[in-house]
Coordinates of C-alpha atoms in Angstrom, one line a residue:
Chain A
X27 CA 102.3 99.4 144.6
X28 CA 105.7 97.1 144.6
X29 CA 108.7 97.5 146.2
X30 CA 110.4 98.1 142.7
X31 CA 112.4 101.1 142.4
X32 CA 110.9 103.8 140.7
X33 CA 111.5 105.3 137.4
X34 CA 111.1 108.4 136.4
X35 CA 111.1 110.7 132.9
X36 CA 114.8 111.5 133.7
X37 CA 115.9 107.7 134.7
X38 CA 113.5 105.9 132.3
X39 CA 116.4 105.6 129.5
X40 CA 119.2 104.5 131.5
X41 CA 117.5 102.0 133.7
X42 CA 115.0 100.6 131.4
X43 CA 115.5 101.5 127.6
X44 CA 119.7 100.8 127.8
X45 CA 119.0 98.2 130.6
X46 CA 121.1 95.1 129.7
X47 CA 118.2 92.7 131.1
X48 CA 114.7 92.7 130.0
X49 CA 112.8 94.6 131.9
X50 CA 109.2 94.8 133.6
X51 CA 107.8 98.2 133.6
X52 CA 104.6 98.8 136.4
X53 CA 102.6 101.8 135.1
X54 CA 101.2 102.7 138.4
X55 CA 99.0 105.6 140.4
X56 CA 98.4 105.7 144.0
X57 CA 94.7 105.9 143.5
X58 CA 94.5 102.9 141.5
X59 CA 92.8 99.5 143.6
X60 CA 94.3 97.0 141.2
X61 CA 97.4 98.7 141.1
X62 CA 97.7 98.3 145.2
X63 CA 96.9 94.5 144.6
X64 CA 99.5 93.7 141.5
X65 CA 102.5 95.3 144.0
X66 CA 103.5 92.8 146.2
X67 CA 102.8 89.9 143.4
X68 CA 105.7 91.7 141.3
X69 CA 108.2 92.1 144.0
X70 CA 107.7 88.3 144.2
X71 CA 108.4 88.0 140.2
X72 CA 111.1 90.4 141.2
X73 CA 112.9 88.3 143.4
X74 CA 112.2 84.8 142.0
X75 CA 113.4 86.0 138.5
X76 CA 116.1 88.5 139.0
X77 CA 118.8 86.8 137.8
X78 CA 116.5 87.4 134.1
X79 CA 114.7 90.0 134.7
X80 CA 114.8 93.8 136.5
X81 CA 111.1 95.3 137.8
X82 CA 110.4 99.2 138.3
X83 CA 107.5 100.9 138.7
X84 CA 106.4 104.6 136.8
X85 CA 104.0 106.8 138.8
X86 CA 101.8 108.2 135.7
X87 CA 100.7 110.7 137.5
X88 CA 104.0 111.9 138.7
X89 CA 105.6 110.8 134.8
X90 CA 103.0 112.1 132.5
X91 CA 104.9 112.3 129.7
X92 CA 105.9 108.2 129.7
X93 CA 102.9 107.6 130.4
X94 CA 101.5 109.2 126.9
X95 CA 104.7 108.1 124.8
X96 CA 103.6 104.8 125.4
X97 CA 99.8 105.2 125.7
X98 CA 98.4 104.1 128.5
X99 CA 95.2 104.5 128.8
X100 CA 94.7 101.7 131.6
X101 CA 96.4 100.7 135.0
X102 CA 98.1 99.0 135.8
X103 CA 99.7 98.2 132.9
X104 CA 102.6 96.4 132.9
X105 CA 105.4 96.5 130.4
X106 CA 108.0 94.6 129.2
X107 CA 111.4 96.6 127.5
X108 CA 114.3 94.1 125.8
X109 CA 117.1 95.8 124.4
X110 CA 115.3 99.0 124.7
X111 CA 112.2 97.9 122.9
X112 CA 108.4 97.7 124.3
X113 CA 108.1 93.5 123.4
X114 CA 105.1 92.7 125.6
X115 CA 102.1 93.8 127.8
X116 CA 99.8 92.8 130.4
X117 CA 96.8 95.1 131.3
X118 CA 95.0 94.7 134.4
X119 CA 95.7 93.0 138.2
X120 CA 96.4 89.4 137.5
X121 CA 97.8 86.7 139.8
X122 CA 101.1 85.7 139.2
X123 CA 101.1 82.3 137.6
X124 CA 98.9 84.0 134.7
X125 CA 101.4 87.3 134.5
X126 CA 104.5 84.5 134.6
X127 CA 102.2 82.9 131.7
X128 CA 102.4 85.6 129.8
X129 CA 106.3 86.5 130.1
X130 CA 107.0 83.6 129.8
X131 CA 109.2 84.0 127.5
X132 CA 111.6 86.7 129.2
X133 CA 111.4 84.9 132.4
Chain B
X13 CA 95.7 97.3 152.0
X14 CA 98.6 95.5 153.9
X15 CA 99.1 92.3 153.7
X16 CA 101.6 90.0 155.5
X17 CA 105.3 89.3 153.8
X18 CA 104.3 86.1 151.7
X19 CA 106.4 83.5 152.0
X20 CA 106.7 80.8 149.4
X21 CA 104.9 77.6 149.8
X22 CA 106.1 74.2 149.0
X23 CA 103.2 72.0 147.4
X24 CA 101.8 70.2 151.0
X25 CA 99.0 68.0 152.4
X26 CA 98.3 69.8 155.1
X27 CA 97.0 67.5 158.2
X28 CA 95.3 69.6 160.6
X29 CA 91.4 70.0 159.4
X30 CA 90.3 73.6 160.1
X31 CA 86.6 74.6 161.4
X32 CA 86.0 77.1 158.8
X33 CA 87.4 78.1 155.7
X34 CA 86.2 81.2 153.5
X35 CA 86.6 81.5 150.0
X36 CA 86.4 85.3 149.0
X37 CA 87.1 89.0 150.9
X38 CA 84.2 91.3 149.8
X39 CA 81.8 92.4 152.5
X40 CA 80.2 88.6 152.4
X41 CA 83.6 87.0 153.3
X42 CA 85.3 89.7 155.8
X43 CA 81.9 89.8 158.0
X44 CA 81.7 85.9 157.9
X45 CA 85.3 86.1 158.9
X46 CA 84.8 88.6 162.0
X47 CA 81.7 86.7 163.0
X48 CA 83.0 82.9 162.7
X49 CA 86.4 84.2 164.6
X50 CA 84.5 85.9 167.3
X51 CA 82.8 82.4 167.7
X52 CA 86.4 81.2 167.7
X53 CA 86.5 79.3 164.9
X54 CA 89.9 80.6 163.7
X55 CA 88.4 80.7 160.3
X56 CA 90.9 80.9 156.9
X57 CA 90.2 83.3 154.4
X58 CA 91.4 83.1 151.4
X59 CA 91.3 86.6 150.1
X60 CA 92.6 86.2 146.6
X61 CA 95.9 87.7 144.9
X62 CA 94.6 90.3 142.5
X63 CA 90.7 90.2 144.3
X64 CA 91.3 90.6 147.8
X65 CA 88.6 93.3 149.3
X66 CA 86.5 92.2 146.1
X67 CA 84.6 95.0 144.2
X68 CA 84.4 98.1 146.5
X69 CA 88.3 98.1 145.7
X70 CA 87.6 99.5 142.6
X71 CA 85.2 102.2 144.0
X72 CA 85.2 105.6 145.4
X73 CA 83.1 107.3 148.1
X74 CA 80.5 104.8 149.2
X75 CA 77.6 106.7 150.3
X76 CA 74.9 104.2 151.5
X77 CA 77.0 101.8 154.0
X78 CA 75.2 103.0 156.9
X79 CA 77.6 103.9 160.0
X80 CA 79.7 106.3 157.9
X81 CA 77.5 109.6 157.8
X82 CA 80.1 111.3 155.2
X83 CA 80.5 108.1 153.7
X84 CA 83.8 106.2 153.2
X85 CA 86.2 105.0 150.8
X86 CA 85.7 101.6 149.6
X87 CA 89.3 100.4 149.6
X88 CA 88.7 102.3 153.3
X89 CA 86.3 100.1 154.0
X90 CA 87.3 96.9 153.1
X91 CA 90.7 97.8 155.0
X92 CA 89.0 98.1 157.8
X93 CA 86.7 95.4 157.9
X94 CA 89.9 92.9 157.2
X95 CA 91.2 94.4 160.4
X96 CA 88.2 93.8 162.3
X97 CA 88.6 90.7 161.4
X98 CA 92.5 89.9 162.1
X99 CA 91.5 91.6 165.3
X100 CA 89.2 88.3 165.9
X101 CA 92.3 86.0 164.7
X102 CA 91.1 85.6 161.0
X103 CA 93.9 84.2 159.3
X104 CA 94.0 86.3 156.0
X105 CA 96.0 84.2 152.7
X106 CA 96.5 86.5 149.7
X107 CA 96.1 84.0 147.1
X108 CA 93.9 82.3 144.8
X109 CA 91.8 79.1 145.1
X110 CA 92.2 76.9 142.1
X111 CA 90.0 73.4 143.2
X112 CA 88.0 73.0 145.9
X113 CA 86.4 69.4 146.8
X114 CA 83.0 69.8 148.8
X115 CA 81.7 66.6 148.4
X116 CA 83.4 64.7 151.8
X117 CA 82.4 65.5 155.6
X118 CA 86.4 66.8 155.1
X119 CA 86.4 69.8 152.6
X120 CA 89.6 70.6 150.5
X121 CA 90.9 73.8 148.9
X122 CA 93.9 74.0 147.5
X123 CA 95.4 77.2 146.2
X124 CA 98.2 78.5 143.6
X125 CA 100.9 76.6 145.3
X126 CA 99.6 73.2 145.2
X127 CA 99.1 73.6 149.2
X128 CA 95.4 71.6 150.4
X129 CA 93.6 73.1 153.2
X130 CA 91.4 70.9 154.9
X131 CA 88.1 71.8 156.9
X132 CA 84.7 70.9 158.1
X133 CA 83.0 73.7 156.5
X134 CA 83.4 76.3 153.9
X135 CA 81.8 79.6 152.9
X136 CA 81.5 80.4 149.4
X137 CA 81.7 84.3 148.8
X138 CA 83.2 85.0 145.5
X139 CA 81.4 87.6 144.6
X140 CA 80.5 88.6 141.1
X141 CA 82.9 89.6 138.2
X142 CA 82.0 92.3 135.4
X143 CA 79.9 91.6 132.7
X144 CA 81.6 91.9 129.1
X145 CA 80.4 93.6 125.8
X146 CA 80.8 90.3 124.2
X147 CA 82.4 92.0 121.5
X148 CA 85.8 91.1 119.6
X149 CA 86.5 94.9 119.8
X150 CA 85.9 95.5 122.9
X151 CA 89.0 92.2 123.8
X152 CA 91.3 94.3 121.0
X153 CA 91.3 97.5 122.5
X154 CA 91.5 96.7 126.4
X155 CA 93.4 98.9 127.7
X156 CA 93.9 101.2 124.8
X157 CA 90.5 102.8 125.7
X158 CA 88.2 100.6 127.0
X159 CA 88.3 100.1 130.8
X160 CA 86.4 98.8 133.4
X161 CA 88.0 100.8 135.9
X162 CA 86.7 104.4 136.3
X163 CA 89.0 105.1 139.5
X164 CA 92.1 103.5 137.3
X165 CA 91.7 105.3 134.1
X166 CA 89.5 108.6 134.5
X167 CA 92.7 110.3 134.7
X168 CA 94.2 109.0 131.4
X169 CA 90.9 110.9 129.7
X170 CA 91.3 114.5 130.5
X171 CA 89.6 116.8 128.2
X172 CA 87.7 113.8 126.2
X173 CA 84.8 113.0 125.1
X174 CA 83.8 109.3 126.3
X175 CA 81.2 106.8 127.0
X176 CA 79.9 104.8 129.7
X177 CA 77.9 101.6 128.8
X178 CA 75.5 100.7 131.2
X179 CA 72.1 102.1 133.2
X180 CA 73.0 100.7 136.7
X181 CA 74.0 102.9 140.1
X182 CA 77.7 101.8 138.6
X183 CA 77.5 103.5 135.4
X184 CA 76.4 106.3 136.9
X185 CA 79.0 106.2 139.4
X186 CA 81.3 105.6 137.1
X187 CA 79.7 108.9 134.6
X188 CA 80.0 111.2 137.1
X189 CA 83.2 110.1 138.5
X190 CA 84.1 110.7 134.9
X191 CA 83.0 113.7 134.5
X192 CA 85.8 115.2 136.8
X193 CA 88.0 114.4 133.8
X194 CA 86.3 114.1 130.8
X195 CA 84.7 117.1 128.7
X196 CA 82.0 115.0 128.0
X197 CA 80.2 111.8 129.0
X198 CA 77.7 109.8 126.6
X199 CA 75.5 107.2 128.9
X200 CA 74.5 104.5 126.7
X201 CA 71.4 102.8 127.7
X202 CA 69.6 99.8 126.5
X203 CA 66.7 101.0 127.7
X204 CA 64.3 104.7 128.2
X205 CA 65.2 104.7 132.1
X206 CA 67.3 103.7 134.6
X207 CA 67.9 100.9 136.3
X208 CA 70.1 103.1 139.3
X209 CA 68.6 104.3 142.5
X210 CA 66.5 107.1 142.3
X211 CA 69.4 110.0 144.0
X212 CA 72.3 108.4 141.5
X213 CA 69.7 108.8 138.9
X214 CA 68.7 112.2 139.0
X215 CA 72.5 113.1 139.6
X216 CA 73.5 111.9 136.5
X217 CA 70.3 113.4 134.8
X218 CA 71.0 116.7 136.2
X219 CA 74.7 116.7 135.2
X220 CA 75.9 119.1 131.9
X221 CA 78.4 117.0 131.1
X222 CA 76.1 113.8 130.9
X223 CA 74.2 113.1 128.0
X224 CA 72.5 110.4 127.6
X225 CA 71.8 107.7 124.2
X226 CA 68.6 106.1 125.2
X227 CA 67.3 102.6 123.9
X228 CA 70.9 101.9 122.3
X229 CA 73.6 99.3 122.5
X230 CA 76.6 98.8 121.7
X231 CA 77.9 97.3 117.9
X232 CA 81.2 98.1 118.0
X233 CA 84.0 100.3 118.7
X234 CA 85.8 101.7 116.5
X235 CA 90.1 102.4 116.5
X236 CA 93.3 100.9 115.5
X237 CA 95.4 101.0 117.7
X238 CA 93.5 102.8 120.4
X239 CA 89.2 103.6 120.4
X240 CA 88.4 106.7 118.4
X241 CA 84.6 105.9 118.4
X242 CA 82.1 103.6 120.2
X243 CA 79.4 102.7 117.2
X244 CA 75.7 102.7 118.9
X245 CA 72.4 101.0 117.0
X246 CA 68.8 102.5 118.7
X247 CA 66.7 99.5 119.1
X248 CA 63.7 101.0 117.6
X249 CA 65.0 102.9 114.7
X250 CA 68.2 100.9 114.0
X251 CA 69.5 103.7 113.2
X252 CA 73.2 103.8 113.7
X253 CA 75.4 106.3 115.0
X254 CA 79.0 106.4 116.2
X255 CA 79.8 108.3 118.8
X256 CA 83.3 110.4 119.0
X257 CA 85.3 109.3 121.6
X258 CA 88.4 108.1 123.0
X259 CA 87.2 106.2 125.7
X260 CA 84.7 103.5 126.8
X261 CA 83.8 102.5 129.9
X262 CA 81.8 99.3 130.3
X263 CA 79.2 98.5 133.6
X264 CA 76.8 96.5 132.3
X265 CA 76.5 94.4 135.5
X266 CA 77.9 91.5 136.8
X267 CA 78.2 87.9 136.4
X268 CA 78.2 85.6 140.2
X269 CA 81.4 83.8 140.0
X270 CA 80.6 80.3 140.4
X271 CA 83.7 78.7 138.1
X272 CA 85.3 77.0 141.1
X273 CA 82.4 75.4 142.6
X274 CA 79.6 75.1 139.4
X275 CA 80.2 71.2 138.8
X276 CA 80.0 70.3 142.3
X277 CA 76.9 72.8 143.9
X278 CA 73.4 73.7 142.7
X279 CA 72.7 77.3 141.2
X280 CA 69.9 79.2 140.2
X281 CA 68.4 79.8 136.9
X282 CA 70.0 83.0 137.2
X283 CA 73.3 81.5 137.5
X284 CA 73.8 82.5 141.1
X285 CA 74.5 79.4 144.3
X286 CA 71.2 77.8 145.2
X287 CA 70.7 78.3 148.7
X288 CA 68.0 76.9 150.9
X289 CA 65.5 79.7 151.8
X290 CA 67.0 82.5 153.9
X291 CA 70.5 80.5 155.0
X292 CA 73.2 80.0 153.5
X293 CA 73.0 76.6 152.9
X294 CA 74.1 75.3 149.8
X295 CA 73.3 72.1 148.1
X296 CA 76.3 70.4 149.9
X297 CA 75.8 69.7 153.6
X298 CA 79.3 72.1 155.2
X299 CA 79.1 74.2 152.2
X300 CA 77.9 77.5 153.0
X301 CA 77.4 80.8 150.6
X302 CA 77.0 84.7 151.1
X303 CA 76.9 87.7 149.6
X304 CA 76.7 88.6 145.4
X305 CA 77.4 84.9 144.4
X306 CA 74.1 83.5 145.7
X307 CA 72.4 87.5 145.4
X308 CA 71.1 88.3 141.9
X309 CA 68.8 90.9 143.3
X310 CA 69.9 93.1 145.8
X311 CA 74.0 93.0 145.4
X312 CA 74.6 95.9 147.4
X313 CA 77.8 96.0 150.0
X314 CA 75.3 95.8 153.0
X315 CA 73.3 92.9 151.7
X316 CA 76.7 90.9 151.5
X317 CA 77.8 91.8 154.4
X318 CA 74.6 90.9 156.0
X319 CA 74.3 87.7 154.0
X320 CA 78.1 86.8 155.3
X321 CA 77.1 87.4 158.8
X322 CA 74.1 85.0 158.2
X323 CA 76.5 82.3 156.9
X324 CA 78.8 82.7 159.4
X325 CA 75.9 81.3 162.4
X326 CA 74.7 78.9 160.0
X327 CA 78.2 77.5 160.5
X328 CA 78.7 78.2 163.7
X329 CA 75.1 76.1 164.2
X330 CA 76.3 73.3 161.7
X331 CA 79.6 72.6 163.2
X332 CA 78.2 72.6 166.9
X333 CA 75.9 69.8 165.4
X334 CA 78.5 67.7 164.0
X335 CA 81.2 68.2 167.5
X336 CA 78.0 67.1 169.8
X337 CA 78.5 63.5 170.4
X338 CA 75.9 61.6 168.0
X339 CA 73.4 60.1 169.9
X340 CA 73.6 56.8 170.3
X341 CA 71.5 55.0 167.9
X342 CA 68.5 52.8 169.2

């Protein structure tokens, strides 16, 4: 898992949905493999993009409800919130120059 | 697993030409490693971002790695066998190859960064990577149902009904895994028996929550925007049914990984690295290969493990060749 700071069901408005930066969201669960491996490749997006972007993590098993609002169903999933909406996802551990690919845009 | 605080790169030749460096960190590429740096090679392994401990990451209790009597956990296991082999001196890289050039008595692998590594050998253990469907639902609804991670997403099915593709000791891993969550697991099988080992087998038979769909396979999979069904044709009947689920789980097999080194080595009709008899010797002399990408047969953890130990002293062998002074000619 990243070094992100973790969300929870009571913080998940204020620090992702009324966030003024996009923001990566890391659907997580400590007995998830991939999960373990995507961590330290998203504190690394973390710091090379923070002046765009914020990253937090969501422990579904400790957040159940998040995790079913916005169905997931695999992890890690990671999401991307603008302006309070869901804009983009990746599924999966991937390395970082295809997950910077893929957000490109918000990057 | 822990890795070391990664420091950015910048894009470099590097000079110094290393004795060994290994391409992969399953069971093939960690023993190589312990083995080539207790030979005091100081090998390089370059574990991968995402794939680092290769398959057994995704895995629970392995049963039949012999030393562990109760069994281990695979992301156990690989944790320790990548500190066996820092113990040694391996030097462990968490990141991915994207080139490698075998051809030269120099080899070069350069990664993410642009950064070249040079050396006078390299081992090849990749691994394998899962086997798709081939279907365009199966793409659409990734990860809004269909998985190939039973550890990962078991927990997201609680009190479902869903189905397992697949007739090897990994689908029936993965259905009884499963069945800790699920209400119900459907097994669809291409064929009328198994291809798993005898006790996984007769586990799965034996469970109430398994039921199998013999001789079937998959058409298509049904939802929008996640999987409500999973649509099954029996090959003898053609008779079509769809099954009432929420989740599918595909373990098919696997595919060797050969991308990175297809154009350059010799494989196997069976799409695996060619390699000369028992060794690890690949088609390129200083290119060496171990574990599930030159296996097609066995592919079990201590076959790759064994099969990295073996490339490991055929490099150990190969570079003591090429550091004795040649004999002089005539």
């Amino acid at each position: 898992m990243s070094n992100a700071k973790d969300v929870t069901e009571a913080t998940f408005q204020t620090d992702v949905l009324d966030a003024s930066k996009p923001v990566i969201v890391d659907f997580w669960a400590e007995w998830c493999g991939p999960c373990r491996q995507l961590g330290p490749i998203l504190d690394q997006i973390a710091e090379e993009h923070a002046d765009k972007i914020d990253v937090v993590k969501v422990n579904v098993d400790e957040n159940q409800g998040i995790a079913a609002k916005y169905g997931i169903t695999s992890i890690p999933a990671v999401y991307v919130f603008k302006n309070g909406e869901h804009v983009a996802t990746s599924i999966g551990a991937k390395p970082k120059p295809v997950l910077e690919k893929e957000f490109a845009e918000y990057l | 697993m822990k890795r070391k605080g990664t420091t950015p790169v910048a894009s470099v030749q590097n000079d110094e030409i290393r004795d060994v460096i290994i391409v992969g960190s399953g069971p093939a590429g960690y023993t190589s490693a312990i083995y080539t740096a207790r030979a005091n090679l100081s090998p390089l392994v370059i574990a991968g971002s995402v794939t680092a401990g290769g398959e057994l990451m995704n895995t629970t209790d392995v049963e039949n790695f012999p030393g562990f009597p109760e069994g281990i956990m695979g992301p156990d296991l690989m944790d320790n066998l990548q500190k066996q082999a820092e113990r040694f001196g391996a030097e462990i890289l968490f990141d991915d190859v994207t080139n490698v050039d075998l051809s030269g008595d120099i080899k070069k692998v350069t990664i993410n960064d642009g950064t070249v590594y040079n050396a006078y050998s390299v081992i090849i253990s990749t691994g394998s990577a899962y086997r798709e469907l081939g279907l365009a639902d199966e793409k659409r609804l990734s990860g809004k149902g269909v998985s190939w991670c039973a550890t990962c997403d078991g927990f997201f099915f609680r009190d479902q009904q869903i189905a397992v593709v697949g007739g090897g000791d990994s689908a029936m891993e993965e259905a009884l895994f499963l069945t800790k969550f699920a209400s119900k697991v459907f097994v669809v099988h291409r064929r009328s028996e198994l291809r798993a080992s005898k006790i996984m087998a007769d586990r799965a038979l034996a469970h109430e929550k398994i039921e199998f769909v013999w001789d079937s396979e998959v058409v298509g999979i049904d939802g929008d925007p996640k999987v409500t069904g999973l649509r099954v044709k029996n090959r003898h009947t053609n008779d079509e049914t769809t099954l009432d689920v929420t989740g599918v789980f595909v373990a098919i097999g696997n595919d060797p990984r050969t991308d990175l080194i297809k154009d350059q080595l010799e494989l196997t009709p069976e799409g695996t690295i060619a390699v000369d008899g028992r060794s690890s010797q690949t088609s390129l002399k200083g290119v060496f290969a171990a574990g599930d990408v030159i296996d097609s047969k066995y592919r079990q953890a201590i076959t790759a493990a064994g099969s990295g130990c073996a490339a490991a002293i055929d490099v150990e062998h190969y570079l003591a060749d090429l550091k004795t002074p040649a004999q002089a000619a005539n």
